[in-house]
Tab-separated table of N, CA and C in Angstrom:
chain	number	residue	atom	x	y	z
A	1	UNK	N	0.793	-1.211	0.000
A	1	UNK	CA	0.000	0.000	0.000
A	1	UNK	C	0.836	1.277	0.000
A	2	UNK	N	1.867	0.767	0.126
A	2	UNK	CA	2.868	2.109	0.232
A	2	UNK	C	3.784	2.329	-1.234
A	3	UNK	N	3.079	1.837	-1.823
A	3	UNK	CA	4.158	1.577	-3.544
A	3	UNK	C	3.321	2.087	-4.367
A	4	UNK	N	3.530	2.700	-5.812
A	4	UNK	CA	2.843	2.759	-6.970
A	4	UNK	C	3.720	2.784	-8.083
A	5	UNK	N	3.817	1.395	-8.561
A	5	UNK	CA	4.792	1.108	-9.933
A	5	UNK	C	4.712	1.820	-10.907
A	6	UNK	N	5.097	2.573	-11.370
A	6	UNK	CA	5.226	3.855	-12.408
A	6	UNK	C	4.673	3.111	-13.651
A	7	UNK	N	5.399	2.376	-14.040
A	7	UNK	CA	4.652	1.487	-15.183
A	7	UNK	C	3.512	0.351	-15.140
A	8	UNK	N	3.239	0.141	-14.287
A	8	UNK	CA	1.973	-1.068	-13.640
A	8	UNK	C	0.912	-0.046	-13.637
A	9	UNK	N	0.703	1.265	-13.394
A	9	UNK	CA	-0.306	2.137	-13.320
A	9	UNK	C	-0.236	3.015	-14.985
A	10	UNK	N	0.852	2.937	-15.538
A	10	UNK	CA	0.651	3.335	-16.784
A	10	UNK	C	-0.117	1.848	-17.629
A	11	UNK	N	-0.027	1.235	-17.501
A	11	UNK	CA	-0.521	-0.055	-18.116
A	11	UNK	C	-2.057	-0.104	-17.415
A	12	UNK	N	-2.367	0.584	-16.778
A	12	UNK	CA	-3.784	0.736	-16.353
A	12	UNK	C	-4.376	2.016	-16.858
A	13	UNK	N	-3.451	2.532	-17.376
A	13	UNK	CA	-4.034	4.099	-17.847
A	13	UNK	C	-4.165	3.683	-19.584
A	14	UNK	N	-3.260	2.774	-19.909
A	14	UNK	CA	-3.846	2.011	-21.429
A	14	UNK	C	-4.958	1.016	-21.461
A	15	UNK	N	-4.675	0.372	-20.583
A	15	UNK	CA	-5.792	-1.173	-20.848
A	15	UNK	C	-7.172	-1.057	-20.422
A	16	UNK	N	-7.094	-0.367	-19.400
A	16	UNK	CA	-8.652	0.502	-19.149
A	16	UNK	C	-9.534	1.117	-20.623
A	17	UNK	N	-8.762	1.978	-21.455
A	17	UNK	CA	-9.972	2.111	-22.545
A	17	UNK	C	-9.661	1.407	-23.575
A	18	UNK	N	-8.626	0.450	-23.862
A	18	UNK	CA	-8.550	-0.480	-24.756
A	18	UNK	C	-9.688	-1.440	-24.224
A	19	UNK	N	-10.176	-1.980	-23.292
A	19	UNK	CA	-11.048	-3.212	-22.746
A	19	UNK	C	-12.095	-2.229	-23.165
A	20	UNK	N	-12.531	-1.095	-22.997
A	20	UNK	CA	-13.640	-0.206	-23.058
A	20	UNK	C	-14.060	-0.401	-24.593
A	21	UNK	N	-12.906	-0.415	-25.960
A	21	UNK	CA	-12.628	-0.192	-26.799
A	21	UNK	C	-13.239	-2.005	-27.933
A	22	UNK	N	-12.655	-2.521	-27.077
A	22	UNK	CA	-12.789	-3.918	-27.552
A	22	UNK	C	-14.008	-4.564	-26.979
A	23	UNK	N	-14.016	-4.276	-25.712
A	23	UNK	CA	-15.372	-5.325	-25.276
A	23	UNK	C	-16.847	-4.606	-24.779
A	24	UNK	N	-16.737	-3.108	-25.209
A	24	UNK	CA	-17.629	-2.562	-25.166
A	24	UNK	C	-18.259	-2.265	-23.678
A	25	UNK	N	-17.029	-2.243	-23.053
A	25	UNK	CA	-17.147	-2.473	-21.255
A	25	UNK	C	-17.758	-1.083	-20.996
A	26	UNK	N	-18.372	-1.054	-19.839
A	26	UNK	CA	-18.781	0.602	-19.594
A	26	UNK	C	-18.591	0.230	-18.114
A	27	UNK	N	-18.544	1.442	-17.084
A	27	UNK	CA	-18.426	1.592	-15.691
A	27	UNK	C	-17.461	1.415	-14.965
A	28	UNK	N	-16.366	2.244	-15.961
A	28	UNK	CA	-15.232	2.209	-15.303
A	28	UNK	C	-14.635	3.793	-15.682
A	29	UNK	N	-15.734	4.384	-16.264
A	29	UNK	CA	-14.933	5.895	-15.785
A	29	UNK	C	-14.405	6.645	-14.637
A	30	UNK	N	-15.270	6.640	-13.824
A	30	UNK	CA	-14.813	7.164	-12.441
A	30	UNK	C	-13.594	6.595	-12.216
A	31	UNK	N	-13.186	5.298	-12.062
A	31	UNK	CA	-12.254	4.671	-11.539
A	31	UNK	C	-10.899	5.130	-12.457
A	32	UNK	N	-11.267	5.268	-14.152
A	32	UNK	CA	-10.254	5.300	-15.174
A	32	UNK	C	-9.609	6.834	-14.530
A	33	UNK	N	-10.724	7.262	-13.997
A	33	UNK	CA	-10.356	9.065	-14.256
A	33	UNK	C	-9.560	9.111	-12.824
A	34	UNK	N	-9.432	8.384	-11.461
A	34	UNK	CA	-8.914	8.264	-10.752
A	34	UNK	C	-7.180	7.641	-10.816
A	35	UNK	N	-7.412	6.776	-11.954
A	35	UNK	CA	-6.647	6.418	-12.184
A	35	UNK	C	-4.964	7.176	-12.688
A	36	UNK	N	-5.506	8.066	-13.787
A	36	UNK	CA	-5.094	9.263	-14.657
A	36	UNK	C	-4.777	10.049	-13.617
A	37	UNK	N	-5.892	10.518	-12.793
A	37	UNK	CA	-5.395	11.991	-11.805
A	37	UNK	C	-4.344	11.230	-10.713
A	38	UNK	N	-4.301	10.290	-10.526
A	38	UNK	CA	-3.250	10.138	-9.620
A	38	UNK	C	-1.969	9.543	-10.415
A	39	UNK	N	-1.572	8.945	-11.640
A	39	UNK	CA	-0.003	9.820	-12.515
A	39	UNK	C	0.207	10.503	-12.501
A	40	UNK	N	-1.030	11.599	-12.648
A	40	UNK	CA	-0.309	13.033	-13.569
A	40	UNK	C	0.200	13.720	-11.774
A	41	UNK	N	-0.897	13.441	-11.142
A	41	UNK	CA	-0.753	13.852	-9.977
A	41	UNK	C	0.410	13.600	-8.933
A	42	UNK	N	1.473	12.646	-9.538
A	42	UNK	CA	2.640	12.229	-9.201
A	42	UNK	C	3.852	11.977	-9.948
A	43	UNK	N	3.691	13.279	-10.936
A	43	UNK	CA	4.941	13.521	-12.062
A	43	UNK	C	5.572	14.842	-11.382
A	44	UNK	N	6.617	14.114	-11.287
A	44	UNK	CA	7.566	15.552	-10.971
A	44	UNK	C	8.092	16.536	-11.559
A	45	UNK	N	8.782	17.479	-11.645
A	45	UNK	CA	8.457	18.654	-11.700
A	45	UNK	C	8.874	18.868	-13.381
A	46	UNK	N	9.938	17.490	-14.181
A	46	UNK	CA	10.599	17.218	-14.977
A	46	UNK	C	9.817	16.565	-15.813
A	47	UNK	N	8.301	15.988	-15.330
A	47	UNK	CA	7.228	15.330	-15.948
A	47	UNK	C	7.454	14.101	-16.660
A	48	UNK	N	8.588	13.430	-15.897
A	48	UNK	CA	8.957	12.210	-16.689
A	48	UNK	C	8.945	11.287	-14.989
A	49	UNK	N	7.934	10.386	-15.006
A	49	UNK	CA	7.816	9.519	-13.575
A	49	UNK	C	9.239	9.088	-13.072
A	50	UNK	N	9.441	8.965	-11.604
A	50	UNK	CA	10.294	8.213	-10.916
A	50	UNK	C	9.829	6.250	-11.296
A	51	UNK	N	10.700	5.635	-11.473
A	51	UNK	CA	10.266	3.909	-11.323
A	51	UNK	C	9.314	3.862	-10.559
A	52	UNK	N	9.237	4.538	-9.292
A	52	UNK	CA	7.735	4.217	-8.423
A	52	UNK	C	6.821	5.827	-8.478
A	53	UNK	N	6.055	5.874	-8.364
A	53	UNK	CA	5.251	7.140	-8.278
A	53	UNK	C	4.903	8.002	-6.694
A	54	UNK	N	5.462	6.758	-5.963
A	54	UNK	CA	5.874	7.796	-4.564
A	54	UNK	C	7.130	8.347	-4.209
A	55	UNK	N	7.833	8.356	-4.869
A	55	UNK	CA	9.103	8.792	-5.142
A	55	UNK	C	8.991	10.360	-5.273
A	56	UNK	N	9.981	10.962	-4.625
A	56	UNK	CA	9.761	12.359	-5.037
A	56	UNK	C	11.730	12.793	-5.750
A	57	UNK	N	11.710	13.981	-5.705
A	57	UNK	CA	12.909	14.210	-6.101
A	57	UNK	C	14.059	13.989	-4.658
A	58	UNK	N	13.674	14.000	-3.859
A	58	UNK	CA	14.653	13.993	-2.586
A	58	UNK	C	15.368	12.672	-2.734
A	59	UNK	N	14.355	11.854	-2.732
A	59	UNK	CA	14.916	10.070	-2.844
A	59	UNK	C	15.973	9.639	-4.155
A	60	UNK	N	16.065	10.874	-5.263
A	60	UNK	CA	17.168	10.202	-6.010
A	60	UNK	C	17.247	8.618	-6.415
A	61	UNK	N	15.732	8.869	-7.382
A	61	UNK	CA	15.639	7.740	-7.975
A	61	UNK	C	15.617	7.551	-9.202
A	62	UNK	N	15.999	6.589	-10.043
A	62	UNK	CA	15.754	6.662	-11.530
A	62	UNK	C	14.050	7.049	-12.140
A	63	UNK	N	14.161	7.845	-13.137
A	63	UNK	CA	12.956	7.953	-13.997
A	63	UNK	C	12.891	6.657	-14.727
A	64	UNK	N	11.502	6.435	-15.460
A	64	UNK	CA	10.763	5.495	-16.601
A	64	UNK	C	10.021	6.183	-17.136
A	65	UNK	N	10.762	6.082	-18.788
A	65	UNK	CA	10.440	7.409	-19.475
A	65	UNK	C	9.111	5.984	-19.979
A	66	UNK	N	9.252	4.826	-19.741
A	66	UNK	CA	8.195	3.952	-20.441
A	66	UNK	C	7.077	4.024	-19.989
A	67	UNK	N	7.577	4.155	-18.916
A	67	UNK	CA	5.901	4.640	-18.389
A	67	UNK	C	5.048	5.743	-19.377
A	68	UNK	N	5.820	6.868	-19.043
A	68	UNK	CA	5.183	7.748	-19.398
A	68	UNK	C	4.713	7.679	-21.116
A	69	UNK	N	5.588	7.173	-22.202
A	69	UNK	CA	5.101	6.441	-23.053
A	69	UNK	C	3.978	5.562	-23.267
A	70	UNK	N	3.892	4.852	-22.181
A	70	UNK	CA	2.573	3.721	-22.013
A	70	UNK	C	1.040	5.111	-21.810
A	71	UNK	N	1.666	5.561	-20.800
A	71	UNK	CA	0.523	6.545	-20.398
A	71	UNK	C	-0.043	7.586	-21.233
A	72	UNK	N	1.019	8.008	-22.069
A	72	UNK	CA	0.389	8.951	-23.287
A	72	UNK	C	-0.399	8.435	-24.205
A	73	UNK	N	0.015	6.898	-24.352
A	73	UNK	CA	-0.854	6.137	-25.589
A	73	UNK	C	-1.973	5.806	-24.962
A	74	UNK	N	-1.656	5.399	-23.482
A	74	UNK	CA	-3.784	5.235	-22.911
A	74	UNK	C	-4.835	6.443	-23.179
A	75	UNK	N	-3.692	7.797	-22.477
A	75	UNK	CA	-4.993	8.363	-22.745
A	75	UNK	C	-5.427	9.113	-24.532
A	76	UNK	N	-4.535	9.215	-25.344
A	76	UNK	CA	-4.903	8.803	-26.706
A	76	UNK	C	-5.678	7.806	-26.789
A	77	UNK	N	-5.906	7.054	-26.083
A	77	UNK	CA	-6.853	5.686	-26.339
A	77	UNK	C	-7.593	5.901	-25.462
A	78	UNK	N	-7.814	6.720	-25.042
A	78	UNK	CA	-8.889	7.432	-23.818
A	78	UNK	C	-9.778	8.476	-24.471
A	79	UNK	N	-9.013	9.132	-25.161
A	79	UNK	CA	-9.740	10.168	-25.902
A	79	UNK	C	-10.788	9.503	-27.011
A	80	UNK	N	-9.617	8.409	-27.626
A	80	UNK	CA	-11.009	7.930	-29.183
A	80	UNK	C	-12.017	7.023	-28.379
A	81	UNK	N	-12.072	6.770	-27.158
A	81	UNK	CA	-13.306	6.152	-26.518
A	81	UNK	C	-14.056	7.408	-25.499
A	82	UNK	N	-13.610	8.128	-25.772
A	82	UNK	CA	-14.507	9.608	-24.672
A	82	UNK	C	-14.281	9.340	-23.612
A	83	UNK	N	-13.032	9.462	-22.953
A	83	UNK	CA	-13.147	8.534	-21.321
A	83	UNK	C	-13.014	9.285	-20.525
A	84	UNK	N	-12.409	10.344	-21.465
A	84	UNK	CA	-10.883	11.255	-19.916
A	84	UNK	C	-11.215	12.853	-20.878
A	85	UNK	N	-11.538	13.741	-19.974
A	85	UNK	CA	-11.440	14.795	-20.824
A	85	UNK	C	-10.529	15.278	-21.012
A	86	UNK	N	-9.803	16.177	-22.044
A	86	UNK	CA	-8.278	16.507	-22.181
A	86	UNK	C	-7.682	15.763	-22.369
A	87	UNK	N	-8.108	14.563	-23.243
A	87	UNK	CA	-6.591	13.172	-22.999
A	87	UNK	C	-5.824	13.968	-23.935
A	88	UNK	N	-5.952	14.245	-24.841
A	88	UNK	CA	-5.581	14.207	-26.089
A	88	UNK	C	-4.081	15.416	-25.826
A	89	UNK	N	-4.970	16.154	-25.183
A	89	UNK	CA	-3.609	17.183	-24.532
A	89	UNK	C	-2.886	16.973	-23.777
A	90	UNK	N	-2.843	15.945	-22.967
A	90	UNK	CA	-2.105	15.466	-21.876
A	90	UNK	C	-1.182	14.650	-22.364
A	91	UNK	N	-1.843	13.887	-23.801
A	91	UNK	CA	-1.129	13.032	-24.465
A	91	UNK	C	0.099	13.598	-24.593
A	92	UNK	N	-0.081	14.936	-25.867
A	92	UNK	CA	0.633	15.752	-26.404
A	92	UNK	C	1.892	16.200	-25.986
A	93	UNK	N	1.565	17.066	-24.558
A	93	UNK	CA	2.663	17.216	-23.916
A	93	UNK	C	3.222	15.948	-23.212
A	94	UNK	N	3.207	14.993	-23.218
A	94	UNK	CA	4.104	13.468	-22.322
A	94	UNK	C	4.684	13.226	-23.535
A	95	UNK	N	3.974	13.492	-24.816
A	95	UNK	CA	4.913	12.943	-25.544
A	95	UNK	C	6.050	14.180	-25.872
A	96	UNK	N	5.891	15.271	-26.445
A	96	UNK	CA	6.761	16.537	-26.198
A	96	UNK	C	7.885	16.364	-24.680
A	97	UNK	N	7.872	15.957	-23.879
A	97	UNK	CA	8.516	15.827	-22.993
A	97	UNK	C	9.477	14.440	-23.143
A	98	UNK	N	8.913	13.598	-23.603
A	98	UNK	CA	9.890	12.191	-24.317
A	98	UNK	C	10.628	12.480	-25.280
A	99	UNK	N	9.790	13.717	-26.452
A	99	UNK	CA	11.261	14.204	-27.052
A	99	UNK	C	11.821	14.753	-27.160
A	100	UNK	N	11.574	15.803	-26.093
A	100	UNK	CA	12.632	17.123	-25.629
A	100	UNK	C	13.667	16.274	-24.609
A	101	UNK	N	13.310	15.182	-23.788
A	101	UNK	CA	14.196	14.651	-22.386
A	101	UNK	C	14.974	13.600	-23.047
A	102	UNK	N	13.915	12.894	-23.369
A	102	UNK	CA	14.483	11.392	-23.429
A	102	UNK	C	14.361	10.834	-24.911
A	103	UNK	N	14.596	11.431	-25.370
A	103	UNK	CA	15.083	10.820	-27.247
A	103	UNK	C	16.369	10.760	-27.488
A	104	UNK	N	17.008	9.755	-27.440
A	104	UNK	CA	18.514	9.667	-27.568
A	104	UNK	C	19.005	10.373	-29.036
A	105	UNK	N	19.942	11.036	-29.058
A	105	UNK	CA	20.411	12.165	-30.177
A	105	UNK	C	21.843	11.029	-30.665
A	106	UNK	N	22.192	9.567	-29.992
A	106	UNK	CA	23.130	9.719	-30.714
A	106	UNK	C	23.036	8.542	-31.564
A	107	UNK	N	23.911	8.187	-32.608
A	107	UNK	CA	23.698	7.110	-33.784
A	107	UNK	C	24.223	5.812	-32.923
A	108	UNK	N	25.178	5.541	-32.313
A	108	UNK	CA	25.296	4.532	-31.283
A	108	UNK	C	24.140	3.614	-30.468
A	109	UNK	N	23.187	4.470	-30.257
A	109	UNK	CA	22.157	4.477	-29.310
A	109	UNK	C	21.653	2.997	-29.308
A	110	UNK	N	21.544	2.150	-28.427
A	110	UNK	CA	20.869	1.015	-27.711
A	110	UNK	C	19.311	0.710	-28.170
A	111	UNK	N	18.500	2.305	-28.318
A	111	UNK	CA	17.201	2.270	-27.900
A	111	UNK	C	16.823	3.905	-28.370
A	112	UNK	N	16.007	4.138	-28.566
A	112	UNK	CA	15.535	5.749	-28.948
A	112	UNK	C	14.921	6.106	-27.614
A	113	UNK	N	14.162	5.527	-27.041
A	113	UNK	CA	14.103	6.256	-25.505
A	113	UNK	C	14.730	6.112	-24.478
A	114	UNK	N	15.659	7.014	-24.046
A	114	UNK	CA	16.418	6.780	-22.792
A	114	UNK	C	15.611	6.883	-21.541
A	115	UNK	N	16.206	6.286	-20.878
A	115	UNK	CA	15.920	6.488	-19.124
A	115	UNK	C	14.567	5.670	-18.545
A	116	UNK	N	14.739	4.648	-19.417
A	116	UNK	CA	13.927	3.240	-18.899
A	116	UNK	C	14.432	2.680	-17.899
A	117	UNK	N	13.580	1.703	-17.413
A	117	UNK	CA	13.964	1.114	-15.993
A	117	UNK	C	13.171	-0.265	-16.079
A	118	UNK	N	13.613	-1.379	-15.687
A	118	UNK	CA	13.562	-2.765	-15.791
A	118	UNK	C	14.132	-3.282	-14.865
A	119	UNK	N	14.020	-4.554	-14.159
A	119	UNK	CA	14.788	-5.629	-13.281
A	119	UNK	C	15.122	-4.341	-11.962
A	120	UNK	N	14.581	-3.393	-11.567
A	120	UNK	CA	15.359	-2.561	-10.652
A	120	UNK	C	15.747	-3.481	-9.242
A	121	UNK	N	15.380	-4.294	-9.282
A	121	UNK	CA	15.295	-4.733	-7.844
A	121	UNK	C	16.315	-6.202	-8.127
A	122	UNK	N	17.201	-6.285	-9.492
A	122	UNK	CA	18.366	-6.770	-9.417
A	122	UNK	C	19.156	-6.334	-9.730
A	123	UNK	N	19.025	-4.760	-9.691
A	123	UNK	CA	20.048	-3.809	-10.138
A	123	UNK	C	20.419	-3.932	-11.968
A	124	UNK	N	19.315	-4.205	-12.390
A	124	UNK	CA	19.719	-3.992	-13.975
A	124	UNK	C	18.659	-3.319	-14.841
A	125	UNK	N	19.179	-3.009	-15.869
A	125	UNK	CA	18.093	-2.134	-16.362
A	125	UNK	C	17.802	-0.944	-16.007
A	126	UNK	N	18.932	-0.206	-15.331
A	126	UNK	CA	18.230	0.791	-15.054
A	126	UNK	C	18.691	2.346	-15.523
A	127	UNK	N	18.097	3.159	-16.087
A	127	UNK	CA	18.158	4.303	-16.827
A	127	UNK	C	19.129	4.086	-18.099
A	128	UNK	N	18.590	3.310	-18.540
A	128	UNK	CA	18.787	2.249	-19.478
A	128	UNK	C	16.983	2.427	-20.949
A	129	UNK	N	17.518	2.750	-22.158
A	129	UNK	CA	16.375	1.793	-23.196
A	129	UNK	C	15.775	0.874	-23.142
A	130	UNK	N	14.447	0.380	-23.661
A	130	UNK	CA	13.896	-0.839	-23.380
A	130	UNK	C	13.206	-0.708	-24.344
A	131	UNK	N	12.776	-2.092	-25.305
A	131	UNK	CA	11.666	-2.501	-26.293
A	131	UNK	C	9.809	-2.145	-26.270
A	132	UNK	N	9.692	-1.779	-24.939
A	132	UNK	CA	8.738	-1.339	-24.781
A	132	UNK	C	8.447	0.190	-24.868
A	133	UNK	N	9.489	0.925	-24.185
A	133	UNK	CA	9.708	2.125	-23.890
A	133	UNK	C	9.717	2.805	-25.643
A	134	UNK	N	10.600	2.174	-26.285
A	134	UNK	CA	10.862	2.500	-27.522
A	134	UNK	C	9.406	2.654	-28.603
A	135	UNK	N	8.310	0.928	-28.551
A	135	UNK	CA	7.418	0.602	-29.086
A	135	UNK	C	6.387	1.706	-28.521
A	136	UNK	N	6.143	2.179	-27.691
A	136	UNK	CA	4.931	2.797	-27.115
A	136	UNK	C	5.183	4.286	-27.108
A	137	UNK	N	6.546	4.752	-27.353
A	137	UNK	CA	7.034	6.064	-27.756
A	137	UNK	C	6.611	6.087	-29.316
A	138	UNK	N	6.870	5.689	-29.826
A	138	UNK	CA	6.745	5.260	-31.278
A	138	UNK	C	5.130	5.290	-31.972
A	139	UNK	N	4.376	4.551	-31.139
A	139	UNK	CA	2.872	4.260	-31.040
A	139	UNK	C	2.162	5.751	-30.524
A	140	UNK	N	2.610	6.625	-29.446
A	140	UNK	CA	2.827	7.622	-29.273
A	140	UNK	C	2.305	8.545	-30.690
A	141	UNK	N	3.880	8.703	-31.123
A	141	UNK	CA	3.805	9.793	-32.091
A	141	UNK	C	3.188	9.131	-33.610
A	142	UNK	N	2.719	7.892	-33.980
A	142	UNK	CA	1.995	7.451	-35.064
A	142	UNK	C	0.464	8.334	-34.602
A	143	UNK	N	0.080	8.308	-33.213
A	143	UNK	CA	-1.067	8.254	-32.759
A	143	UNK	C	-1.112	9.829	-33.207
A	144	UNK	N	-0.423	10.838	-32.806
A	144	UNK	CA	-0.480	12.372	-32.906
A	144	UNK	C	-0.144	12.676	-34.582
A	145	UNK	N	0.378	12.208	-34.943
A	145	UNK	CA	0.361	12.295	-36.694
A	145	UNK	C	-1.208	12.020	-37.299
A	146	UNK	N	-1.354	10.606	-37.025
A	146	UNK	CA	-2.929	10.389	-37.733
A	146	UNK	C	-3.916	9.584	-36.447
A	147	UNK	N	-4.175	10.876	-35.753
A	147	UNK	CA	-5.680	9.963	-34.859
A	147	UNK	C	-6.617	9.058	-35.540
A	148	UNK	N	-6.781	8.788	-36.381
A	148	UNK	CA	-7.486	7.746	-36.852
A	148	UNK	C	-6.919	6.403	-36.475
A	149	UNK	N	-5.748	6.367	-36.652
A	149	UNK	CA	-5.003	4.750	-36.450
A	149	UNK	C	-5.286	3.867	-35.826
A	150	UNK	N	-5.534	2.610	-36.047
A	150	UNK	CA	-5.760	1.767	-35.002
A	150	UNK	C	-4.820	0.840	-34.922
A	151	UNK	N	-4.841	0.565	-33.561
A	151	UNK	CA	-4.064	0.089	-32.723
A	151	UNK	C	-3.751	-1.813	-33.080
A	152	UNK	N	-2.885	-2.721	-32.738
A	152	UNK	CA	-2.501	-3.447	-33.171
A	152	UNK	C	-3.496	-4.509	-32.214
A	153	UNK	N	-4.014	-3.915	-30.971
A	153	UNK	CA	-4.367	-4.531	-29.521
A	153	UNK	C	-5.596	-4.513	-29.758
């Protein structure tokens, strides 16, 4: 009760209106919109999440820019199901912030989004690229080019 996985709650800020999307689910707005206000409501001041979302800047912890990737594409997928008001802008700027922070500039690069986080709790993976981070950054900016798109899920 004392934890909130930065990416376990972004994966609830997608799959919430994808299930809405696919199975025609209803009665889960309140909860979706609770959901949303307490990310945004625990992005720091740099707007790119700590690995956990109770994390503040004092604790000197790694960011997960995947999260915030995951979370821009829910509520884009929040918006084409009417879920969340403002998704679409909230989208906008998380993703503007992935590529002003965390878009790797160099040709070497591992991964196009830096400052992912994985395995933290065996010490690997961390502020580090990841396949997800990359795919859902990516999914991201397809989504803000042509809102029409649909999704692979």
């Amino acid at each position: 009760d004392d934890s909130c996985w930065a990416r376990g709650q972004a994966w609830a800020v997608l799959g919430i209106p994808l299930h809405v999307r696919k199975a025609a689910a209803a009665g889960e707005r309140e909860v979706y919109g609770k959901i949303v206000d307490y990310f945004i409501g625990h992005l720091p001041k740099e707007q790119i999440p700590y690995w956990d979302l109770i994390f503040t800047a004092e604790d000197k912890q790694p960011y997960d820019s995947s999260a915030l990737a995951i979370a821009a594409c829910g509520l884009m997928e929040a918006e084409a199901v009417g879920y969340y008001e403002g998704a679409r802008e909230l989208a906008k700027g998380m993703t503007a912030v992935l590529a002003e922070r965390c878009t790797s500039r160099k040709e070497d690069a591992e991964g196009i989004l830096l400052h992912g986080v994985y395995a933290f709790g065996e010490g690997k993976g961390i502020d580090q690229a990841n396949l997800w981070g990359d795919y859902y950054y990516m999914e991201a900016l397809m989504r803000l080019k042509n809102p029409g798109w649909e999704t692979f899920w």
